[in-house]
Coordinates of C-alpha atoms in Angstrom, one line a residue:
M18 CA -48.4 -45.8 32.2
S19 CA -49.5 -42.5 33.8
Q20 CA -47.7 -40.9 36.7
S21 CA -49.8 -40.4 39.8
G22 CA -49.9 -36.9 41.4
K23 CA -48.0 -34.0 39.8
N24 CA -46.8 -34.5 36.3
G25 CA -43.1 -33.6 35.6
L26 CA -40.8 -31.1 37.3
T27 CA -40.5 -27.5 36.1
Y28 CA -37.5 -25.2 36.2
S29 CA -39.3 -23.1 38.9
D30 CA -39.6 -26.3 41.0
A31 CA -35.8 -26.3 40.9
G32 CA -35.7 -22.7 42.2
V33 CA -35.2 -20.8 38.9
D34 CA -37.9 -18.2 38.0
I35 CA -37.7 -17.3 34.3
D36 CA -40.6 -14.8 34.7
A37 CA -38.6 -13.0 37.5
G38 CA -35.7 -12.7 35.1
N39 CA -37.8 -11.3 32.4
L40 CA -39.4 -8.8 34.8
M41 CA -35.9 -7.6 35.9
V42 CA -34.9 -7.1 32.2
E43 CA -37.9 -4.8 31.7
K44 CA -37.1 -2.9 34.9
I45 CA -33.5 -2.2 33.9
K46 CA -34.1 -1.1 30.3
P47 CA -34.5 2.6 31.1
H48 CA -31.3 2.6 33.2
V49 CA -29.4 0.9 30.3
R50 CA -30.8 3.4 27.8
S51 CA -29.5 6.3 30.0
T52 CA -25.9 5.2 29.3
R53 CA -26.0 5.5 25.5
R54 CA -23.0 7.2 23.9
P55 CA -21.5 7.6 20.4
G56 CA -20.7 4.0 19.3
A57 CA -23.4 2.3 21.3
D58 CA -27.1 2.9 20.9
G59 CA -28.5 -0.7 20.7
E60 CA -31.0 -2.3 23.1
I61 CA -30.1 -5.0 25.5
G62 CA -31.4 -8.5 24.8
G63 CA -29.3 -9.7 21.9
F64 CA -26.7 -12.5 22.2
G65 CA -23.9 -9.9 22.4
G66 CA -23.5 -6.1 22.8
L67 CA -22.3 -4.1 19.8
F68 CA -20.0 -1.1 19.8
D69 CA -18.9 1.0 16.8
L70 CA -15.3 2.3 17.3
K71 CA -15.5 4.5 14.2
A72 CA -18.7 6.2 15.4
A73 CA -16.9 6.8 18.8
G74 CA -14.3 8.9 16.9
F75 CA -11.3 6.6 16.9
T76 CA -9.0 6.2 13.9
D77 CA -6.3 3.8 15.0
P78 CA -7.2 2.6 18.5
V79 CA -5.7 0.1 20.9
L80 CA -8.3 -1.6 23.0
V81 CA -7.7 -1.9 26.8
A82 CA -9.8 -4.3 28.9
A83 CA -10.3 -4.6 32.7
N84 CA -12.5 -6.6 35.0
D85 CA -13.1 -6.5 38.7
G86 CA -15.6 -7.1 41.5
V87 CA -16.6 -5.2 44.7
G88 CA -15.2 -7.7 47.2
T89 CA -16.9 -8.2 50.6
K90 CA -18.3 -4.7 50.5
L91 CA -21.2 -6.7 49.1
K92 CA -21.8 -8.3 52.5
I93 CA -22.5 -4.9 54.0
A94 CA -24.9 -4.1 51.1
I95 CA -26.7 -7.4 51.8
D96 CA -26.7 -7.1 55.6
A97 CA -27.8 -3.4 55.5
N98 CA -30.2 -4.0 52.6
K99 CA -28.7 -1.2 50.6
H100 CA -28.1 -2.1 47.0
D101 CA -28.2 1.1 45.0
T102 CA -24.5 2.1 45.2
V103 CA -22.5 -1.1 44.8
G104 CA -23.0 -0.9 41.1
I105 CA -21.1 2.4 41.1
D106 CA -18.3 0.7 42.9
L107 CA -18.3 -2.1 40.3
V108 CA -17.9 0.3 37.4
A109 CA -15.4 2.5 39.3
M110 CA -13.0 -0.4 40.0
C111 CA -12.9 -1.3 36.3
V112 CA -12.9 2.2 34.6
N113 CA -10.4 3.7 37.0
D114 CA -8.0 0.9 35.9
L115 CA -8.7 1.8 32.2
V116 CA -8.0 5.5 32.5
V117 CA -4.6 4.9 34.3
Q118 CA -3.5 3.5 30.9
G119 CA -4.7 6.6 29.1
A120 CA -7.8 4.9 27.7
E121 CA -11.3 6.3 27.5
P122 CA -13.8 3.8 28.8
L123 CA -16.3 2.8 26.0
F124 CA -18.5 0.0 27.2
F125 CA -19.3 -2.1 30.2
L126 CA -20.9 -5.5 30.9
D127 CA -21.9 -6.9 34.3
Y128 CA -22.4 -10.4 35.8
F129 CA -24.9 -10.6 38.6
A130 CA -25.4 -14.0 40.3
T131 CA -27.8 -14.8 43.1
G132 CA -29.5 -17.7 44.9
K133 CA -33.1 -16.3 44.5
L134 CA -33.7 -13.4 42.1
D135 CA -35.5 -10.4 43.5
P136 CA -36.3 -8.2 40.5
D137 CA -36.4 -5.0 42.6
Q138 CA -33.0 -5.8 44.2
G139 CA -31.5 -6.6 40.8
A140 CA -32.9 -3.4 39.3
A141 CA -31.4 -1.3 42.2
I142 CA -28.0 -2.9 41.6
V143 CA -28.2 -2.2 37.8
A144 CA -29.4 1.4 38.5
G145 CA -26.1 1.9 40.3
I146 CA -24.1 0.3 37.5
A147 CA -25.8 2.7 35.0
D148 CA -25.0 5.6 37.3
G149 CA -21.3 4.6 37.3
C150 CA -21.4 4.2 33.5
R151 CA -22.8 7.8 33.1
Q152 CA -20.2 9.2 35.4
S153 CA -17.4 7.6 33.3
G154 CA -19.0 8.1 29.9
C155 CA -19.2 4.4 29.0
A156 CA -22.3 2.5 27.7
L157 CA -23.8 -0.5 29.5
I158 CA -24.2 -2.8 26.5
G159 CA -25.0 -6.1 28.1
G160 CA -24.8 -8.4 31.1
E161 CA -25.7 -11.7 32.6
T162 CA -28.2 -12.3 35.5
A163 CA -27.8 -15.8 36.9
E164 CA -30.2 -17.3 39.4
M165 CA -28.3 -20.2 41.0
P166 CA -30.2 -21.9 43.9
G167 CA -27.9 -23.9 46.1
M168 CA -24.9 -21.8 45.2
Y169 CA -25.8 -18.7 47.2
S170 CA -27.7 -18.7 50.5
G171 CA -30.4 -16.3 51.7
G172 CA -30.2 -12.9 50.0
D173 CA -26.5 -13.3 49.0
Y174 CA -25.3 -12.3 45.6
D175 CA -22.1 -11.7 43.7
L176 CA -21.1 -9.1 41.1
A177 CA -18.4 -8.9 38.5
G178 CA -17.8 -6.2 35.9
F179 CA -16.0 -6.0 32.6
A180 CA -15.0 -2.8 30.9
V181 CA -13.3 -2.0 27.5
G182 CA -11.7 1.3 26.6
A183 CA -9.5 2.6 23.8
A184 CA -6.7 5.0 23.2
E185 CA -5.1 6.1 20.0
R186 CA -2.0 4.2 19.2
G187 CA 1.1 5.8 20.8
Q188 CA -0.9 7.6 23.5
L189 CA -1.0 4.9 26.1
L190 CA 0.3 5.4 29.6
P191 CA 2.7 5.1 31.4
A192 CA 4.9 7.2 29.1
G193 CA 8.5 6.1 28.8
D194 CA 10.0 9.4 30.0
I195 CA 9.4 9.3 33.8
G196 CA 12.5 10.8 35.5
E197 CA 14.0 11.8 38.8
G198 CA 12.4 14.9 40.2
D199 CA 9.0 14.3 38.6
V200 CA 6.2 15.3 41.0
I201 CA 3.6 12.8 42.3
L202 CA 0.2 14.4 42.7
G203 CA -2.4 12.7 45.0
L204 CA -6.2 12.8 44.2
A205 CA -8.4 12.5 47.3
S206 CA -10.5 9.4 47.7
S207 CA -14.2 9.4 48.7
G208 CA -13.5 7.0 51.6
V209 CA -12.6 3.3 51.8
H210 CA -13.6 2.7 48.1
S211 CA -13.8 -1.1 47.5
N212 CA -10.8 -2.6 49.1
G213 CA -10.0 -4.1 52.5
Y214 CA -13.6 -4.8 53.5
S215 CA -12.9 -8.1 55.0
L216 CA -10.7 -6.2 57.6
V217 CA -13.4 -3.4 57.8
R218 CA -16.1 -6.0 58.7
K219 CA -13.8 -7.6 61.3
I220 CA -13.2 -4.2 62.9
V221 CA -17.0 -3.4 62.9
A222 CA -17.6 -6.8 64.6
L223 CA -15.0 -5.9 67.2
S224 CA -16.7 -2.5 67.7
G225 CA -20.0 -4.1 68.5
L226 CA -21.8 -1.5 66.4
A227 CA -24.9 -2.4 64.3
W228 CA -25.0 -1.3 60.6
D229 CA -27.8 1.2 61.4
A230 CA -25.9 2.7 64.4
P231 CA -24.7 6.4 64.0
A232 CA -21.2 6.3 62.5
P233 CA -18.6 7.5 65.0
F234 CA -16.7 9.2 62.2
G235 CA -19.3 11.3 60.3
E236 CA -22.9 12.1 59.7
G237 CA -25.1 9.1 58.9
T238 CA -25.3 5.4 59.8
L239 CA -22.3 3.1 59.9
A240 CA -23.6 1.3 56.7
D241 CA -24.2 4.5 54.8
L242 CA -20.7 5.9 55.4
L243 CA -19.0 2.6 54.8
M244 CA -21.0 2.1 51.6
T245 CA -19.9 5.5 50.1
P246 CA -19.2 4.6 46.5
T247 CA -15.7 4.5 45.0
R248 CA -14.8 7.8 43.3
I249 CA -14.7 7.7 39.5
Y250 CA -11.7 9.8 38.2
V251 CA -12.2 9.1 34.5
K252 CA -13.6 12.4 33.1
P253 CA -11.2 14.8 35.1
L254 CA -8.2 12.6 34.2
L255 CA -9.0 12.4 30.5
K256 CA -9.5 16.2 30.4
A257 CA -6.1 16.7 32.1
I258 CA -4.4 14.2 29.8
R259 CA -5.8 15.8 26.7
E260 CA -5.5 19.5 27.8
T261 CA -2.0 19.5 29.4
G262 CA -0.3 16.5 27.6
S263 CA 1.8 16.4 30.8
I264 CA 0.6 13.3 32.6
K265 CA 3.4 10.7 32.5
A266 CA 1.8 8.0 34.6
L267 CA -1.3 7.2 36.7
A268 CA -1.8 4.6 39.4
H269 CA -5.2 3.6 40.9
I270 CA -4.7 3.0 44.6
T271 CA -6.7 -0.2 45.3
G272 CA -5.9 -3.3 47.3
G273 CA -2.3 -3.3 48.3
G274 CA -2.2 0.5 48.8
F275 CA 0.8 2.6 47.8
P276 CA 3.5 -0.1 48.0
E277 CA 1.7 -2.5 45.6
N278 CA 0.1 -0.2 43.1
I279 CA 2.6 2.7 42.5
P280 CA 5.6 0.5 41.4
R281 CA 3.4 -1.1 38.7
V282 CA 3.8 2.0 36.6
L283 CA 7.4 2.9 37.4
P284 CA 10.7 2.0 35.6
K285 CA 12.9 -0.3 37.8
H286 CA 15.5 2.4 38.4
L287 CA 13.1 4.9 40.0
A288 CA 11.1 4.9 43.3
A289 CA 8.2 7.0 44.5
E290 CA 9.1 9.0 47.6
I291 CA 5.8 9.6 49.4
D292 CA 5.4 12.4 52.0
L293 CA 2.9 10.9 54.4
D294 CA 2.6 14.3 56.2
A295 CA 0.8 15.6 53.0
I296 CA -2.1 13.1 53.4
K297 CA -5.2 14.3 55.2
A298 CA -6.7 10.9 55.9
P299 CA -10.5 10.9 56.2
K300 CA -11.9 10.2 59.7
V301 CA -13.0 6.7 58.7
F302 CA -9.4 5.6 58.4
S303 CA -8.5 6.9 61.9
W304 CA -11.6 5.1 63.3
L305 CA -10.6 1.8 61.6
A306 CA -6.9 2.1 62.7
Q307 CA -7.8 2.9 66.4
T308 CA -10.8 0.5 66.8
G309 CA -8.9 -2.4 65.2
G310 CA -5.4 -1.5 66.6
V311 CA -4.1 -1.5 63.0
A312 CA -0.5 -0.3 62.5
A313 CA 0.1 2.5 60.1
N314 CA 2.1 0.3 57.7
E315 CA -0.7 -2.2 57.6
M316 CA -3.2 0.6 56.9
L317 CA -1.0 1.8 54.0
R318 CA -0.8 -1.7 52.4
T319 CA -4.5 -2.4 52.9
F320 CA -6.4 0.8 52.2
N321 CA -6.1 4.0 50.1
C322 CA -5.9 6.0 53.3
G323 CA -7.4 9.0 51.5
V324 CA -5.6 8.9 48.2
G325 CA -7.6 7.1 45.5
M326 CA -5.4 8.0 42.5
I327 CA -1.8 9.3 41.9
A328 CA -0.4 11.1 38.8
V329 CA 3.2 11.5 37.9
V330 CA 3.9 14.8 36.2
P331 CA 7.0 17.0 35.3
A332 CA 7.7 19.4 38.3
E333 CA 7.2 22.5 36.1
K334 CA 3.7 21.3 35.0
A335 CA 2.4 20.2 38.4
K336 CA 0.4 23.4 38.9
D337 CA -1.1 23.3 35.4
V338 CA -2.3 19.6 35.8
A339 CA -3.6 20.3 39.4
A340 CA -5.5 23.3 38.1
V341 CA -7.3 21.3 35.4
L342 CA -8.2 18.5 37.9
E343 CA -9.4 21.0 40.6
A344 CA -11.6 22.8 38.0
E345 CA -13.2 19.4 37.4
G346 CA -14.0 18.9 41.1
E347 CA -11.0 16.9 42.3
T348 CA -9.1 17.6 45.6
V349 CA -5.4 17.5 44.5
F350 CA -2.2 17.8 46.6
T351 CA 1.5 17.2 46.1
L352 CA 2.1 13.7 47.5
G353 CA 5.8 13.2 46.7
R354 CA 8.4 12.9 43.9
M355 CA 10.4 10.4 41.9
V356 CA 13.8 9.5 43.2
A357 CA 16.6 7.1 42.2
R358 CA 15.9 3.5 43.4
A359 CA 18.8 1.6 44.9
E360 CA 19.6 -1.9 43.7
G361 CA 17.0 -4.3 45.2
A362 CA 15.1 -1.5 47.0
H363 CA 11.3 -1.2 47.0
G364 CA 9.5 1.0 44.5
T365 CA 7.7 3.0 47.3
I366 CA 9.5 4.8 50.1
Y367 CA 8.0 7.0 52.8
K368 CA 9.0 10.1 54.7
G369 CA 7.0 11.7 57.5
S370 CA 4.1 9.9 59.2
L371 CA 0.5 9.1 58.5
A372 CA -1.8 11.1 60.8
L373 CA -4.3 8.6 62.1

């Protein structure tokens, strides 16, 4: 018995466009090729990405893996229709976590999910991911694009990233010899990075400013400045680790700020004494604190406040390490020192005050 009218449903009737997916793959191939490095020179499109550790120059490596997202910074990207930099953030959040363990990032995979696939939007996002991969020296060897009607509304999308790095056995960080008197170096951030954006968006709503309004804290629109990508510290830190041999520990200052991130790399008998007077917080943090009425302690546990990475080094080597990092373009300052931790005390203690 024949059906009247239209015969049989198709996948595109359900809202999934296979042709759009294929078009996006073609658009991103040049970006993917631009990330090739020793160990990875295949094309995307297989069932899995390949990486040759021997070709990358490792003899007895330990693999280190990290995954992350960009959080609600994506909502600003969507609302401001600016998609070319969130991919850098995605890579940065993963590869900065690898380098703090002394690992060289090797390869990256992404997951991009959306309600309705726009191949141009998708290609812009992947172009940013490829940019982040080039900045950190890792290859984009695969990914997943998922068109999921009914899961995401309007132009909404989500991103997740997965990175794998390696270090020769015995060279992982933190080292076991962190001691009292070791110096804590701070590396300047590029801005808010990719944490605390739910609070950022709440403060922007309170301010009544539109995303395309001039930013009250710098040159450019509010969206442009709040979308400044997360700084990628990988190449300068790897150079400093290899050339000085003096970095004992690194901590990536992400969600939770100093109090949550620094103690993760410290032995239980030591605390990080942070001199808040040493921090020159970018104007964006002053604006957020003042507009939202956010207390300094809440700022310090939500945002990086101008310090995206810290390094623990012997006092006598601090100048040498800082010199290598500065030669690679980093802004470095003495942020504090390691002190004895009292029983039951917190791993981060403050002196001075944060100038906001």
